[in-house]
Coordinates of C-alpha atoms and ligand atoms in Angstrom, one line a residue:
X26 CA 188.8 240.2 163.0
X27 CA 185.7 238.3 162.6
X28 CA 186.2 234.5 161.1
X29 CA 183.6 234.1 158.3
X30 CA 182.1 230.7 157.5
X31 CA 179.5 229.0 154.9
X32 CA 177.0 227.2 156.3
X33 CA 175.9 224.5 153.6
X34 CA 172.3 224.1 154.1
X35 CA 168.7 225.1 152.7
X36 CA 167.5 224.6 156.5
X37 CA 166.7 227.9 157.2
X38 CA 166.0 227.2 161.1
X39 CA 169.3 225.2 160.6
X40 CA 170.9 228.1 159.7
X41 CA 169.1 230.5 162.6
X42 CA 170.1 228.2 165.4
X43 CA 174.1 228.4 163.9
X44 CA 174.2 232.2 163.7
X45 CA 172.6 232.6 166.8
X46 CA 174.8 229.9 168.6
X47 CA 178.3 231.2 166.6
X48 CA 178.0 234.9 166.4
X49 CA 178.7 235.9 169.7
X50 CA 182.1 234.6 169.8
X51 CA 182.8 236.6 166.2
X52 CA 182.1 234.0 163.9
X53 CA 179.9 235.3 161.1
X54 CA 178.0 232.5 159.3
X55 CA 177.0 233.2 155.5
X56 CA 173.6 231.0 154.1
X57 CA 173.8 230.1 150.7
X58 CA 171.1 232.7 149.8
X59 CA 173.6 235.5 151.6
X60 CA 176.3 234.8 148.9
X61 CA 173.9 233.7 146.2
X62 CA 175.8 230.5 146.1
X63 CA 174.4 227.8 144.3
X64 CA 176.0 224.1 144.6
X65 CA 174.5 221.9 142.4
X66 CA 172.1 219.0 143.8
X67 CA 174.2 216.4 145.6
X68 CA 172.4 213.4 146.5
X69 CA 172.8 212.8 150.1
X70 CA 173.0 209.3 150.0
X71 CA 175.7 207.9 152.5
X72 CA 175.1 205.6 155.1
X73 CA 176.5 208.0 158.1
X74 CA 175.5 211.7 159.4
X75 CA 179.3 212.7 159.0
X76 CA 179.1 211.1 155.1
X77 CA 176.3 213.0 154.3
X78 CA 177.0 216.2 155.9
X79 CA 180.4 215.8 153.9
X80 CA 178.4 215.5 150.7
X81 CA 177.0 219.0 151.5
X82 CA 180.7 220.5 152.3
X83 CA 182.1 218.8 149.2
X84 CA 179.3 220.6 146.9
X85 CA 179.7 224.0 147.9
X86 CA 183.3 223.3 148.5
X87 CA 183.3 223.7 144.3
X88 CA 182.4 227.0 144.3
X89 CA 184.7 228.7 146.9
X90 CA 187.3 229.2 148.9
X91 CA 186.0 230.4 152.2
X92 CA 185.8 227.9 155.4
X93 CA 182.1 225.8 154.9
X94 CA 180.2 223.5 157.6
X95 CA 177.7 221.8 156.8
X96 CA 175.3 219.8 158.9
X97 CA 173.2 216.6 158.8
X98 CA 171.2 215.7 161.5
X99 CA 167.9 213.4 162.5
X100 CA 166.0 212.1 164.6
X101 CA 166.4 208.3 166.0
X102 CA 163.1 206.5 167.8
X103 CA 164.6 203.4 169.5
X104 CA 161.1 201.5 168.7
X105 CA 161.2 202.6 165.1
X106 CA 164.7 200.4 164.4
X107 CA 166.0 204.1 164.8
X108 CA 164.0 205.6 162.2
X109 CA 163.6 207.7 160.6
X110 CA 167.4 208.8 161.5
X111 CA 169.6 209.3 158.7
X112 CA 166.4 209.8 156.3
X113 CA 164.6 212.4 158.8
X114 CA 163.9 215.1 156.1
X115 CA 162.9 212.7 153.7
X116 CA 160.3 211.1 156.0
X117 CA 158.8 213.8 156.4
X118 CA 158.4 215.5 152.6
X119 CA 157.3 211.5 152.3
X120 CA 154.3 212.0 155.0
X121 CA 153.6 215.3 153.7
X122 CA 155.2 217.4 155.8
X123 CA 156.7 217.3 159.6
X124 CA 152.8 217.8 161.1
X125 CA 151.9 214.4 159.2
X126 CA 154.8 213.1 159.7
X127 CA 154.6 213.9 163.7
X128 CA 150.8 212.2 163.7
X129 CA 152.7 209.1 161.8
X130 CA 154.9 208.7 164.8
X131 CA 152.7 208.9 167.6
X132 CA 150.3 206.7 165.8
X133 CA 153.2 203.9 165.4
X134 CA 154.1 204.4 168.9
X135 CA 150.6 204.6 170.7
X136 CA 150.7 201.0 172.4
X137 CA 154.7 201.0 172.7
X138 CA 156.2 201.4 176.2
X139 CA 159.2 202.2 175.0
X140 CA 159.3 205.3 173.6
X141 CA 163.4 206.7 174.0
X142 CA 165.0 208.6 171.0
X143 CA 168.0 210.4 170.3
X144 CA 168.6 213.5 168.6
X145 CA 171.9 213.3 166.4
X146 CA 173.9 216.4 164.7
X147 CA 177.0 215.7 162.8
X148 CA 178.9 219.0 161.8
X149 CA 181.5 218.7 159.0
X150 CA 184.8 221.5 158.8
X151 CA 186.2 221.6 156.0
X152 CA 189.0 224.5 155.4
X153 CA 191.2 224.7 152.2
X154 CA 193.3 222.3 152.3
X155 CA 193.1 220.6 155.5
X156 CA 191.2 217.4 156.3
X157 CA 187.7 217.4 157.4
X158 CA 186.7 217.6 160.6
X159 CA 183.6 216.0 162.5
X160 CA 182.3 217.4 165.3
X161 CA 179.2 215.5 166.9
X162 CA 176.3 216.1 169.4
X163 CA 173.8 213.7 170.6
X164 CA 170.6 214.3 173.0
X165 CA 169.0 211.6 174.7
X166 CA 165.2 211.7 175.4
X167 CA 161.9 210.0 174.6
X168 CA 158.7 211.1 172.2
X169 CA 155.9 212.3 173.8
X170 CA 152.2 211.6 173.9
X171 CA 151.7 214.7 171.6
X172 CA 152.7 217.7 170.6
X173 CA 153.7 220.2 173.1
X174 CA 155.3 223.7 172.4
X175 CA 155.1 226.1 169.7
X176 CA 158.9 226.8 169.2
X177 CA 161.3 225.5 166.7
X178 CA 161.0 223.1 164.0
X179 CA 160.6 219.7 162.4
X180 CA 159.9 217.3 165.3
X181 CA 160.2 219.5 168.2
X182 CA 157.3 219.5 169.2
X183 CA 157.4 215.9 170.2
X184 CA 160.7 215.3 171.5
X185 CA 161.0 215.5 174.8
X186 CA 165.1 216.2 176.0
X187 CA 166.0 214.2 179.2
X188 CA 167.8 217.2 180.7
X189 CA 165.3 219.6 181.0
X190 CA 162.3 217.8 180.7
X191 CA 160.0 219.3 178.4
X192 CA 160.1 219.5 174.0
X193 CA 162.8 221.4 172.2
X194 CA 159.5 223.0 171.0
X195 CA 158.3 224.3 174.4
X196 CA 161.8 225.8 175.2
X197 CA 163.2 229.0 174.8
X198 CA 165.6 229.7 171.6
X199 CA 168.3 230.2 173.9
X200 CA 167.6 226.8 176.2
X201 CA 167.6 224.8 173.1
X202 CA 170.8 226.0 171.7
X203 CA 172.3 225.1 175.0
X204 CA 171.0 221.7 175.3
X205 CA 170.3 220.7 172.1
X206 CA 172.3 218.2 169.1
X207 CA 173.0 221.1 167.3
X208 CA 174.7 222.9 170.2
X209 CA 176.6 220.3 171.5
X210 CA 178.4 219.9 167.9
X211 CA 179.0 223.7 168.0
X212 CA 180.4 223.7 171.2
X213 CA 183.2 221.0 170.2
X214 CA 183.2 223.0 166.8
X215 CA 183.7 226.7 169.2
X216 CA 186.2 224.9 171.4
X217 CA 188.5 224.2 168.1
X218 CA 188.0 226.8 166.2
X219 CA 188.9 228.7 170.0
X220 CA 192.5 227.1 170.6
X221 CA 193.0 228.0 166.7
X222 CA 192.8 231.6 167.3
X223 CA 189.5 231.4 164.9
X224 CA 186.7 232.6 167.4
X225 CA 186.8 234.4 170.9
Ligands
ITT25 P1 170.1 220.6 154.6 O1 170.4 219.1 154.1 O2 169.9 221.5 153.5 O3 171.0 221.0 155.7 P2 167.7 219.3 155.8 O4 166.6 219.9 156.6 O5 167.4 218.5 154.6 O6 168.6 220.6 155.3 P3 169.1 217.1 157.0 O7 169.2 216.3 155.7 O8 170.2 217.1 158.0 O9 168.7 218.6 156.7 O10 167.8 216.6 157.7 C1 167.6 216.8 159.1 C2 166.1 216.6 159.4 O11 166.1 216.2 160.8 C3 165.4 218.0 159.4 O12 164.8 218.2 158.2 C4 164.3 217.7 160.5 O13 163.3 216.9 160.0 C5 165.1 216.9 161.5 N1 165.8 217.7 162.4 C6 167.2 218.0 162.5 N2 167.5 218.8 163.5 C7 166.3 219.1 164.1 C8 165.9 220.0 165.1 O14 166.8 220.7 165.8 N3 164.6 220.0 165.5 C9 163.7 219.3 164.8 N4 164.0 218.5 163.8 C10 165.2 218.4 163.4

């Protein structure tokens, strides 16, 4: 039987990446839109990835009883002070969207040597009645001098992934699942849900 799950986001390319990463292993993921499901506004306004993608849980948590993950992710440039991290969707509405917000980076970081980020996904279980889980991924790699690729979203197109060497942009759907935040917290989330007799 498959496991069926709620995705708590309004990412849309959020929600791609976790279908296309879960459903092989008979997990079907539900948007918000798929169950016209409509949690009221929570401010996401803890000071940790796991707090705010808790937040998200907790509000659709209200209005069923099905399994829900949510995730809360960003982006953290080492010569920023690790911005804009936790407030990664926000910077970029702020600079107008993620193309100004891109040009706002590289501007900030043309004379810097040090260019090293890291990529952060926090992905939150929560399942009536037990306690919520956290499952984390974390990439390591370093902004580029522009924007390379065409793939993805957000700031792909300047984030360059130390392990293959090139922008989650310029890789393949299927490259940056495997290496990427995002699908290193599924695969801890795959691996549990696994031993629980959840997913195959
Ligand atoms: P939800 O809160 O509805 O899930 P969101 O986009 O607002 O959607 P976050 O608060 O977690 O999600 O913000 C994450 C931001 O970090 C996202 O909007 C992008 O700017 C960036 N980001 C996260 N994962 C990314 C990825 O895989 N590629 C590029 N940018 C990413």
């Amino acid at each position: 039987m498959n496991y069926e799950i709620i995705l708590a986001t309004n990412n849309a390319h959020k929600l791609k990446e976790v279908r296309e990463i879960l459903s092989p292993h008979k997990i079907v993921v539900y948007g918000l839109n798929d169950l016209n499901l409509k949690p009221e506004d929570a401010e996401e306004n803890a000071d940790t990835y796991q707090g705010n993608a808790l937040i998200k849980a907790r509000s659709v948590q209200k209005l069923t009883t099905m399994p829900i993950i949510a995730d809360d992710s960003g982006l953290e440039i080492l010569a920023m002070d690790n911005k804009p991290g936790l407030k990664s969707a926000r910077f970029a509405s702020e600079c107008g969207g993620h193309d100004k917000a891109i040009q706002t980076i590289l501007d900030y970081l043309k004379d810097k040597e040090d260019r090293s980020a890291r990529f952060i996904c926090d992905i939150i279980l929560l399942n009536e009645g037990d306690k919520p889980l956290l499952f984390e991924g974390i990439v390591s790699g370093h902004i580029a001098d522009k924007p390379f690729g065409e793939g993805g979203f957000g700031y792909d197109p300047i984030f360059v992934c130390d392990e293959l060497g090139k922008t989650y942009a310029e890789m393949s759907q299927e490259e940056k699942n495997k290496v990427s935040h995002r699908g290193k917290a599924l695969k801890k989330l795959l691996t549990y849900l696994k031993i629980n007799g959840k997913a195959i």
